[in-house]
Amino acid sequence: MNQKNHKQKPDPNDNRKRNITGFVTLIVWALILVIAMNALFARTETAGSQEIMFSELVDLIEAGQVEELELNSNRYVATLTGEGQQAWLETYYAELGEPVPEGIEAPQLYATPLNYPDFLLLLEEHGVDYYSPYQEESALTAFLVSYVLPMLLMVGAMFLFFRFVLGGKMGGGIGSVGKSNAKVYVEKSTGVTFRDVAGQDEAKESLEEIIDFLHNPGKYTAIGAKLPKGALLVGSPGTGKTLLAKAVAGEANVPFFSISGSDFVEMFVGVGASRVRDLFKEASKMAPCIIFIDEIDTIGKSRDAGRLGGNDEREQTLNQLLAELDGFDPTKGVIVLGATNRPEVLDKALLRPGRFDRRITVDRPNLAGRLATLQVHTRRIHLAEDVDLNKIAQATAGCVGADLANLVNEAALRAVRMGRKAVNQNDLLVSFEVVIAGTEKKGTVLTEKEKRLIAYHEVGHALVAARQKGTEPVSKITIVPHTQGALGYTMQLPEEEKFLMDREELCSELRTLLGGRSAEEVVFQTATTGASNDIERATELARKMITMYGMSDRFGIMGLATVQSQYLEQGYGLTCAQATAADVDTEIHALMERCHREAVAILEENRELLDKIAAYLLRKETITGQEMMAIIEGRDPEEAGHHGAASPAHGGPLPSLRTSSDGIEKPARKISMISEPPATPQPPEESPEEDASSDEDASPDVEIIDNI
């Protein structure tokens, strides 16, 4: 029985009957219009003529007032003489009781022909010229030209109007404007299964029960359980909500209706509600099936109680959607999946149990999820022997599935540009950096003063981070300008994935962000515009510490702000009085000033190291975190930066992330590790995440300080 339900198809006779009915409707309307037009044309032809009785025509002929007579099959048209016209006008206006107007001419007179055997003899007797115009076309031709051809043209015009102007289909007539625009994927034509979705194990577990219900409804109904009517997929853009919905349809092997929320909304009021009705009507015919509504917040926004009137198109569409979710039979196996990244704006009636019974969060993947996602996206990519996806996954903290797919694709494109047939580790790292900071601006010319300012600014960030506990290790420092506006940046990669941060760690991040401005003040006793983004980010972090994290001695654990648009820009709004907001600004200023003074103190204590690292950076333009740590510990930065390998002949940076965690360059799989030179001992602060080169990249959550 279940198998029959899965293979159930819509009855083609229904569509055929609907098309025939619509086509007949078009013909009837066209015929009515053609008849009306012919009647109008016939009336136009007789305009300016006067119909008389046949007996009156005979009297005019006998009186000698007719000069010429046109004999047609349906009427006789008489042309009067001058005396006849004057006599007819006098008789006509005498009957009206009015004088004959000056300069008026008699109208053309015509009469309907009757059976008069001696009519032609009468015309010859009174000298009336008569003739019958030549008609080349037959009666059938006249009928075709007068009725059939205009009707066909009318049908074609109406067809084009309904199809292209109102968006209808053949035979749909005016009602087709309310037809659903959902794309239908039957059986496994979605081409996506759970094998193509990685990093969302929790979401897949929640959806697997729905799939099992579609396959085996008997074991659930036997205990009295009901099939959930809908599930709402919530998450940030690019996390794979649409991909998950297609995977559910592919796994369940049932028809899949896919439509966007904006497809319901049109300029005509009531069209959206009509399309909702049509969508659920078509889905019920193909049950069991899945309806997927992407960006459901377009039509599901909360209804405004203060709005006057009830004819709003969006509100009518939402009301119809609510009615359909309540109305369809849950035993038929129609499941509605919705996707949105703005759940806070959805109407409460839409989210209640019985409509969308489940809310499934599709979150950003963790480390294991990113690794699995990279493995999925590199499944069809030719990878070199040195590729280590674990390090790429660790460096891309905070990336979503779409970011990782773009990263892999950019790496493949770079490999082709470089003339290689396989993607290596360096391609992945460089493409990562291009996505975050853009490509290098090789044509930018900086003065020596600007270079020194930029170098000290970036080293200030890095040195403050290195001299604190609990900060992420510095991976790369560069003063090479990039296309996204940065004249240089400092990159930090996490040693491990963190989900919580304490107050001291946040204060350390504040000191690191303010380290660039502090270096400018310590070395040059000035301030530049390069710290604008640092100050903006530091102010935002300090505001969150005071208003949302409860890390203020003055306000304690009092919440002063709430998050808005959690899955989009993650903005927040204050929920306190204006006087309290002013006190919040005072507290933020005090916190930032304290962290700024502490950053200045760190740099003053390490002024000699600041000068050494800045001089080395000015010479190399791009250095790794290992080279900076070597200078701090008094070792040769050339050897530390490349883990004992010889520096390149051109003096440029090496992709140090190709090395393994023990400091030895990662060999090919068929070469024994014993043949490699011994590793250079590394300080405890270093980690595999610190093995970064000038070609290394970072993710949206990787700490990049780049506004000098």
mmCIF file of C-alpha atoms in Angstrom, residues 138-413:
data_model
loop_
_atom_site.group_PDB
_atom_site.id
_atom_site.type_symbol
_atom_site.label_atom_id
_atom_site.label_comp_id
_atom_site.label_asym_id
_atom_site.label_seq_id
_atom_site.Cartn_x
_atom_site.Cartn_y
_atom_site.Cartn_z
ATOM 1 C CA SER A 138 -18.567 33.703 -52.072
ATOM 2 C CA ALA A 139 -20.851 33.585 -49.076
ATOM 3 C CA LEU A 140 -18.523 31.094 -47.394
ATOM 4 C CA THR A 141 -15.547 33.376 -47.952
ATOM 5 C CA ALA A 142 -17.448 36.324 -46.575
ATOM 6 C CA PHE A 143 -18.369 34.304 -43.491
ATOM 7 C CA LEU A 144 -14.769 33.234 -42.959
ATOM 8 C CA VAL A 145 -13.447 36.758 -43.373
ATOM 9 C CA SER A 146 -16.161 38.352 -41.267
ATOM 10 C CA TYR A 147 -16.350 35.842 -38.421
ATOM 11 C CA VAL A 148 -13.793 33.006 -38.381
ATOM 12 C CA LEU A 149 -10.619 34.993 -39.063
ATOM 13 C CA PRO A 150 -11.351 37.746 -36.513
ATOM 14 C CA MET A 151 -12.286 35.089 -33.972
ATOM 15 C CA LEU A 152 -8.956 33.280 -34.437
ATOM 16 C CA LEU A 153 -7.067 36.550 -34.112
ATOM 17 C CA MET A 154 -9.025 37.355 -30.980
ATOM 18 C CA VAL A 155 -8.259 33.949 -29.441
ATOM 19 C CA GLY A 156 -4.557 34.405 -30.141
ATOM 20 C CA ALA A 157 -4.513 37.878 -28.648
ATOM 21 C CA MET A 158 -6.331 36.736 -25.516
ATOM 22 C CA PHE A 159 -3.969 33.750 -25.196
ATOM 23 C CA LEU A 160 -0.882 35.973 -25.348
ATOM 24 C CA PHE A 161 -2.425 38.435 -22.905
ATOM 25 C CA PHE A 162 -3.185 35.805 -20.268
ATOM 26 C CA ARG A 163 0.117 34.005 -20.736
ATOM 27 C CA PHE A 164 2.620 36.840 -20.766
ATOM 28 C CA VAL A 165 0.841 39.695 -18.992
ATOM 29 C CA LEU A 166 -0.996 37.815 -16.260
ATOM 30 C CA GLY A 167 1.408 34.868 -16.053
ATOM 31 C CA GLY A 168 -1.224 32.256 -16.927
ATOM 32 C CA LYS A 169 -0.859 29.041 -18.868
ATOM 33 C CA MET A 170 -2.601 27.642 -21.925
ATOM 34 C CA GLY A 171 -6.247 27.144 -21.210
ATOM 35 C CA GLY A 172 -6.037 28.694 -17.793
ATOM 36 C CA GLY A 173 -7.866 31.907 -18.574
ATOM 37 C CA ILE A 174 -7.905 34.678 -16.033
ATOM 38 C CA GLY A 175 -7.876 32.166 -13.170
ATOM 39 C CA SER A 176 -4.379 31.017 -14.094
ATOM 40 C CA VAL A 177 -2.889 34.137 -12.476
ATOM 41 C CA GLY A 178 -3.491 32.398 -9.159
ATOM 42 C CA LYS A 179 -1.718 29.202 -10.165
ATOM 43 C CA SER A 180 1.191 28.112 -8.013
ATOM 44 C CA ASN A 181 4.707 28.648 -9.400
ATOM 45 C CA ALA A 182 6.238 25.838 -7.354
ATOM 46 C CA LYS A 183 8.925 23.725 -8.978
ATOM 47 C CA VAL A 184 8.069 20.054 -8.689
ATOM 48 C CA TYR A 185 10.797 17.436 -8.307
ATOM 49 C CA VAL A 186 9.295 13.973 -8.663
ATOM 50 C CA GLU A 187 10.862 10.896 -7.088
ATOM 51 C CA LYS A 188 14.674 11.268 -6.773
ATOM 52 C CA SER A 189 15.072 14.047 -9.325
ATOM 53 C CA THR A 190 16.316 16.443 -6.621
ATOM 54 C CA GLY A 191 19.647 14.627 -6.898
ATOM 55 C CA VAL A 192 20.480 15.347 -3.242
ATOM 56 C CA THR A 193 20.604 12.963 -0.293
ATOM 57 C CA PHE A 194 21.979 13.138 3.235
ATOM 58 C CA ARG A 195 25.300 11.963 1.816
ATOM 59 C CA ASP A 196 25.636 15.410 0.223
ATOM 60 C CA VAL A 197 24.954 17.218 3.517
ATOM 61 C CA ALA A 198 27.723 17.358 6.112
ATOM 62 C CA GLY A 199 28.223 19.171 9.378
ATOM 63 C CA GLN A 200 24.531 19.166 10.330
ATOM 64 C CA ASP A 201 24.163 15.886 12.193
ATOM 65 C CA GLU A 202 21.661 17.235 14.730
ATOM 66 C CA ALA A 203 19.405 18.663 12.028
ATOM 67 C CA LYS A 204 19.575 15.417 10.046
ATOM 68 C CA GLU A 205 18.580 13.406 13.097
ATOM 69 C CA SER A 206 15.494 15.574 13.547
ATOM 70 C CA LEU A 207 14.521 15.129 9.911
ATOM 71 C CA GLU A 208 15.176 11.388 9.733
ATOM 72 C CA GLU A 209 12.057 10.701 11.807
ATOM 73 C CA ILE A 210 9.952 12.568 9.246
ATOM 74 C CA ILE A 211 11.461 10.453 6.497
ATOM 75 C CA ASP A 212 10.766 7.273 8.425
ATOM 76 C CA PHE A 213 7.171 8.373 8.956
ATOM 77 C CA LEU A 214 6.738 8.823 5.199
ATOM 78 C CA HIS A 215 8.192 5.364 4.586
ATOM 79 C CA ASN A 216 6.484 3.491 7.429
ATOM 80 C CA PRO A 217 3.429 5.407 8.652
ATOM 81 C CA GLY A 218 1.850 2.233 10.024
ATOM 82 C CA LYS A 219 4.139 1.802 13.011
ATOM 83 C CA TYR A 220 3.430 5.383 14.117
ATOM 84 C CA THR A 221 -0.328 5.343 13.580
ATOM 85 C CA ALA A 222 -0.547 2.001 15.395
ATOM 86 C CA ILE A 223 0.454 3.691 18.641
ATOM 87 C CA GLY A 224 -1.686 6.746 17.941
ATOM 88 C CA ALA A 225 1.052 9.135 16.823
ATOM 89 C CA LYS A 226 0.333 11.737 14.150
ATOM 90 C CA LEU A 227 2.605 12.837 11.368
ATOM 91 C CA PRO A 228 4.047 16.301 12.085
ATOM 92 C CA LYS A 229 2.560 18.806 9.678
ATOM 93 C CA GLY A 230 5.607 20.958 9.322
ATOM 94 C CA ALA A 231 9.147 21.730 10.359
ATOM 95 C CA LEU A 232 10.840 25.130 10.346
ATOM 96 C CA LEU A 233 14.529 25.249 9.396
ATOM 97 C CA VAL A 234 16.224 28.225 11.060
ATOM 98 C CA GLY A 235 19.826 29.287 10.573
ATOM 99 C CA SER A 236 22.293 31.772 9.161
ATOM 100 C CA PRO A 237 22.582 32.271 5.392
ATOM 101 C CA GLY A 238 24.652 29.587 3.701
ATOM 102 C CA THR A 239 24.270 26.916 6.398
ATOM 103 C CA GLY A 240 22.389 24.574 4.031
ATOM 104 C CA LYS A 241 18.686 24.898 4.842
ATOM 105 C CA THR A 242 17.559 24.463 1.225
ATOM 106 C CA LEU A 243 20.055 21.645 0.743
ATOM 107 C CA LEU A 244 18.665 19.843 3.786
ATOM 108 C CA ALA A 245 15.100 20.149 2.472
ATOM 109 C CA LYS A 246 16.096 18.663 -0.881
ATOM 110 C CA ALA A 247 17.984 15.902 0.908
ATOM 111 C CA VAL A 248 14.848 15.025 2.882
ATOM 112 C CA ALA A 249 12.891 14.675 -0.356
ATOM 113 C CA GLY A 250 15.680 12.652 -1.925
ATOM 114 C CA GLU A 251 15.888 10.302 1.053
ATOM 115 C CA ALA A 252 12.106 9.933 1.327
ATOM 116 C CA ASN A 253 11.769 9.286 -2.425
ATOM 117 C CA VAL A 254 8.609 11.408 -2.662
ATOM 118 C CA PRO A 255 7.622 14.405 -4.838
ATOM 119 C CA PHE A 256 9.134 17.675 -3.704
ATOM 120 C CA PHE A 257 7.435 21.064 -4.236
ATOM 121 C CA SER A 258 9.896 23.947 -3.960
ATOM 122 C CA ILE A 259 8.738 27.583 -3.908
ATOM 123 C CA SER A 260 9.979 30.860 -2.485
ATOM 124 C CA GLY A 261 7.871 33.045 -0.234
ATOM 125 C CA SER A 262 8.168 35.946 -2.674
ATOM 126 C CA ASP A 263 6.456 33.869 -5.396
ATOM 127 C CA PHE A 264 3.159 34.191 -3.539
ATOM 128 C CA VAL A 265 3.125 37.983 -3.471
ATOM 129 C CA GLU A 266 1.881 39.859 -6.557
ATOM 130 C CA MET A 267 0.482 43.295 -7.312
ATOM 131 C CA PHE A 268 -3.069 41.880 -7.449
ATOM 132 C CA VAL A 269 -4.754 41.480 -4.072
ATOM 133 C CA GLY A 270 -5.843 37.893 -3.514
ATOM 134 C CA VAL A 271 -3.396 36.293 -5.934
ATOM 135 C CA GLY A 272 -1.119 35.072 -3.142
ATOM 136 C CA ALA A 273 -3.987 33.379 -1.320
ATOM 137 C CA SER A 274 -5.086 31.753 -4.576
ATOM 138 C CA ARG A 275 -1.595 30.406 -5.177
ATOM 139 C CA VAL A 276 -1.448 28.977 -1.660
ATOM 140 C CA ARG A 277 -4.738 27.152 -2.269
ATOM 141 C CA ASP A 278 -3.532 25.829 -5.606
ATOM 142 C CA LEU A 279 -0.204 24.672 -4.132
ATOM 143 C CA PHE A 280 -1.848 22.607 -1.395
ATOM 144 C CA LYS A 281 -4.450 21.292 -3.850
ATOM 145 C CA GLU A 282 -1.744 20.008 -6.198
ATOM 146 C CA ALA A 283 0.285 18.625 -3.292
ATOM 147 C CA SER A 284 -2.696 16.667 -1.941
ATOM 148 C CA LYS A 285 -3.048 14.962 -5.330
ATOM 149 C CA MET A 286 0.594 13.787 -5.200
ATOM 150 C CA ALA A 287 0.648 12.825 -1.499
ATOM 151 C CA PRO A 288 2.787 11.683 0.179
ATOM 152 C CA CYS A 289 4.989 14.640 -0.712
ATOM 153 C CA ILE A 290 6.984 17.515 0.757
ATOM 154 C CA ILE A 291 6.288 21.234 0.297
ATOM 155 C CA PHE A 292 9.324 23.453 0.830
ATOM 156 C CA ILE A 293 8.736 27.209 1.251
ATOM 157 C CA ASP A 294 12.038 29.080 1.223
ATOM 158 C CA GLU A 295 12.297 32.516 2.880
ATOM 159 C CA ILE A 296 8.924 31.994 4.531
ATOM 160 C CA ASP A 297 9.353 35.262 6.443
ATOM 161 C CA THR A 298 8.348 37.054 3.218
ATOM 162 C CA ILE A 299 4.711 36.046 3.729
ATOM 163 C CA GLY A 300 4.836 34.969 7.382
ATOM 164 C CA LYS A 301 5.634 38.293 9.043
ATOM 165 C CA SER A 302 3.732 39.101 12.187
ATOM 166 C CA ARG A 303 0.414 40.835 11.489
ATOM 167 C CA ASP A 304 0.263 44.458 12.572
ATOM 168 C CA ALA A 305 -2.729 45.103 14.826
ATOM 169 C CA GLY A 306 -2.569 48.842 14.179
ATOM 170 C CA ARG A 307 -2.970 48.558 10.421
ATOM 171 C CA LEU A 308 -6.342 49.717 9.124
ATOM 172 C CA GLY A 309 -8.287 47.463 6.798
ATOM 173 C CA GLY A 310 -7.897 43.785 5.993
ATOM 174 C CA ASN A 311 -7.135 43.864 2.267
ATOM 175 C CA ASP A 312 -3.360 43.711 2.581
ATOM 176 C CA GLU A 313 -1.998 41.147 0.134
ATOM 177 C CA ARG A 314 0.600 39.704 2.518
ATOM 178 C CA GLU A 315 -1.898 39.367 5.341
ATOM 179 C CA GLN A 316 -4.415 37.578 3.110
ATOM 180 C CA THR A 317 -1.699 35.220 1.913
ATOM 181 C CA LEU A 318 -0.648 34.462 5.500
ATOM 182 C CA ASN A 319 -4.251 33.861 6.555
ATOM 183 C CA GLN A 320 -4.736 31.416 3.686
ATOM 184 C CA LEU A 321 -1.488 29.625 4.579
ATOM 185 C CA LEU A 322 -2.637 29.260 8.189
ATOM 186 C CA ALA A 323 -5.984 27.876 7.014
ATOM 187 C CA GLU A 324 -4.320 25.377 4.667
ATOM 188 C CA LEU A 325 -1.932 24.178 7.378
ATOM 189 C CA ASP A 326 -4.924 23.510 9.608
ATOM 190 C CA GLY A 327 -7.096 22.070 6.870
ATOM 191 C CA PHE A 328 -5.153 19.297 5.155
ATOM 192 C CA ASP A 329 -5.415 15.731 6.410
ATOM 193 C CA PRO A 330 -2.238 14.706 8.290
ATOM 194 C CA THR A 331 -2.741 11.073 7.281
ATOM 195 C CA LYS A 332 -2.149 11.913 3.624
ATOM 196 C CA GLY A 333 1.553 12.504 4.238
ATOM 197 C CA VAL A 334 1.872 16.153 3.150
ATOM 198 C CA ILE A 335 4.720 17.753 5.098
ATOM 199 C CA VAL A 336 5.549 21.450 4.929
ATOM 200 C CA LEU A 337 9.163 22.526 5.413
ATOM 201 C CA GLY A 338 9.887 26.219 5.854
ATOM 202 C CA ALA A 339 13.247 27.974 5.886
ATOM 203 C CA THR A 340 14.128 31.394 7.256
ATOM 204 C CA ASN A 341 16.967 33.309 8.852
ATOM 205 C CA ARG A 342 14.578 35.759 10.558
ATOM 206 C CA PRO A 343 12.434 33.655 12.917
ATOM 207 C CA GLU A 344 11.840 36.599 15.244
ATOM 208 C CA VAL A 345 9.570 38.333 12.686
ATOM 209 C CA LEU A 346 7.301 35.327 12.051
ATOM 210 C CA ASP A 347 3.699 35.412 13.212
ATOM 211 C CA LYS A 348 3.060 33.499 16.433
ATOM 212 C CA ALA A 349 0.089 31.733 14.868
ATOM 213 C CA LEU A 350 2.395 30.270 12.235
ATOM 214 C CA LEU A 351 4.828 28.857 14.798
ATOM 215 C CA ARG A 352 2.356 27.167 17.114
ATOM 216 C CA PRO A 353 2.210 23.348 17.348
ATOM 217 C CA GLY A 354 -0.137 21.885 14.769
ATOM 218 C CA ARG A 355 1.304 24.000 12.003
ATOM 219 C CA PHE A 356 5.071 24.014 12.290
ATOM 220 C CA ASP A 357 5.467 21.360 14.960
ATOM 221 C CA ARG A 358 9.266 21.396 14.966
ATOM 222 C CA ARG A 359 11.877 24.098 14.895
ATOM 223 C CA ILE A 360 15.191 22.762 13.622
ATOM 224 C CA THR A 361 18.245 24.973 14.036
ATOM 225 C CA VAL A 362 20.767 24.681 11.215
ATOM 226 C CA ASP A 363 23.785 26.182 12.934
ATOM 227 C CA ARG A 364 27.309 26.944 11.795
ATOM 228 C CA PRO A 365 29.299 23.683 11.737
ATOM 229 C CA ASN A 366 31.868 22.878 14.412
ATOM 230 C CA LEU A 367 35.373 21.598 13.724
ATOM 231 C CA ALA A 368 34.251 18.059 12.886
ATOM 232 C CA GLY A 369 31.415 19.429 10.788
ATOM 233 C CA ARG A 370 33.729 21.708 8.805
ATOM 234 C CA LEU A 371 36.073 18.807 8.164
ATOM 235 C CA ALA A 372 33.184 16.656 6.910
ATOM 236 C CA THR A 373 31.934 19.537 4.760
ATOM 237 C CA LEU A 374 35.368 20.017 3.206
ATOM 238 C CA GLN A 375 35.505 16.300 2.474
ATOM 239 C CA VAL A 376 32.151 16.517 0.693
ATOM 240 C CA HIS A 377 33.159 19.522 -1.411
ATOM 241 C CA THR A 378 36.560 18.046 -2.305
ATOM 242 C CA ARG A 379 35.028 14.711 -3.292
ATOM 243 C CA ARG A 380 35.363 15.536 -6.997
ATOM 244 C CA ILE A 381 38.474 17.721 -6.668
ATOM 245 C CA HIS A 382 41.924 16.345 -7.471
ATOM 246 C CA LEU A 383 44.000 16.948 -4.330
ATOM 247 C CA ALA A 384 47.778 16.883 -4.017
ATOM 248 C CA GLU A 385 49.607 14.754 -1.454
ATOM 249 C CA ASP A 386 50.321 17.683 0.871
ATOM 250 C CA VAL A 387 46.689 18.688 1.447
ATOM 251 C CA ASP A 388 45.673 18.537 5.113
ATOM 252 C CA LEU A 389 41.971 19.278 5.443
ATOM 253 C CA ASN A 390 42.199 19.139 9.251
ATOM 254 C CA LYS A 391 44.256 22.339 9.323
ATOM 255 C CA ILE A 392 41.940 24.050 6.861
ATOM 256 C CA ALA A 393 38.945 23.076 8.988
ATOM 257 C CA GLN A 394 40.670 24.390 12.120
ATOM 258 C CA ALA A 395 41.525 27.683 10.426
ATOM 259 C CA THR A 396 37.995 28.260 9.111
ATOM 260 C CA ALA A 397 36.227 28.670 12.453
ATOM 261 C CA GLY A 398 32.838 30.273 11.955
ATOM 262 C CA CYS A 399 32.539 29.445 8.256
ATOM 263 C CA VAL A 400 29.300 28.000 6.895
ATOM 264 C CA GLY A 401 28.954 25.373 4.210
ATOM 265 C CA ALA A 402 28.661 27.949 1.419
ATOM 266 C CA ASP A 403 31.923 29.588 2.535
ATOM 267 C CA LEU A 404 33.759 26.275 2.461
ATOM 268 C CA ALA A 405 32.347 25.409 -0.967
ATOM 269 C CA ASN A 406 33.529 28.774 -2.273
ATOM 270 C CA LEU A 407 36.946 28.244 -0.681
ATOM 271 C CA VAL A 408 37.414 24.877 -2.390
ATOM 272 C CA ASN A 409 36.256 26.247 -5.737
ATOM 273 C CA GLU A 410 38.616 29.235 -5.530
ATOM 274 C CA ALA A 411 41.485 26.868 -4.731
ATOM 275 C CA ALA A 412 40.657 24.747 -7.774
ATOM 276 C CA LEU A 413 40.548 27.829 -9.989
#
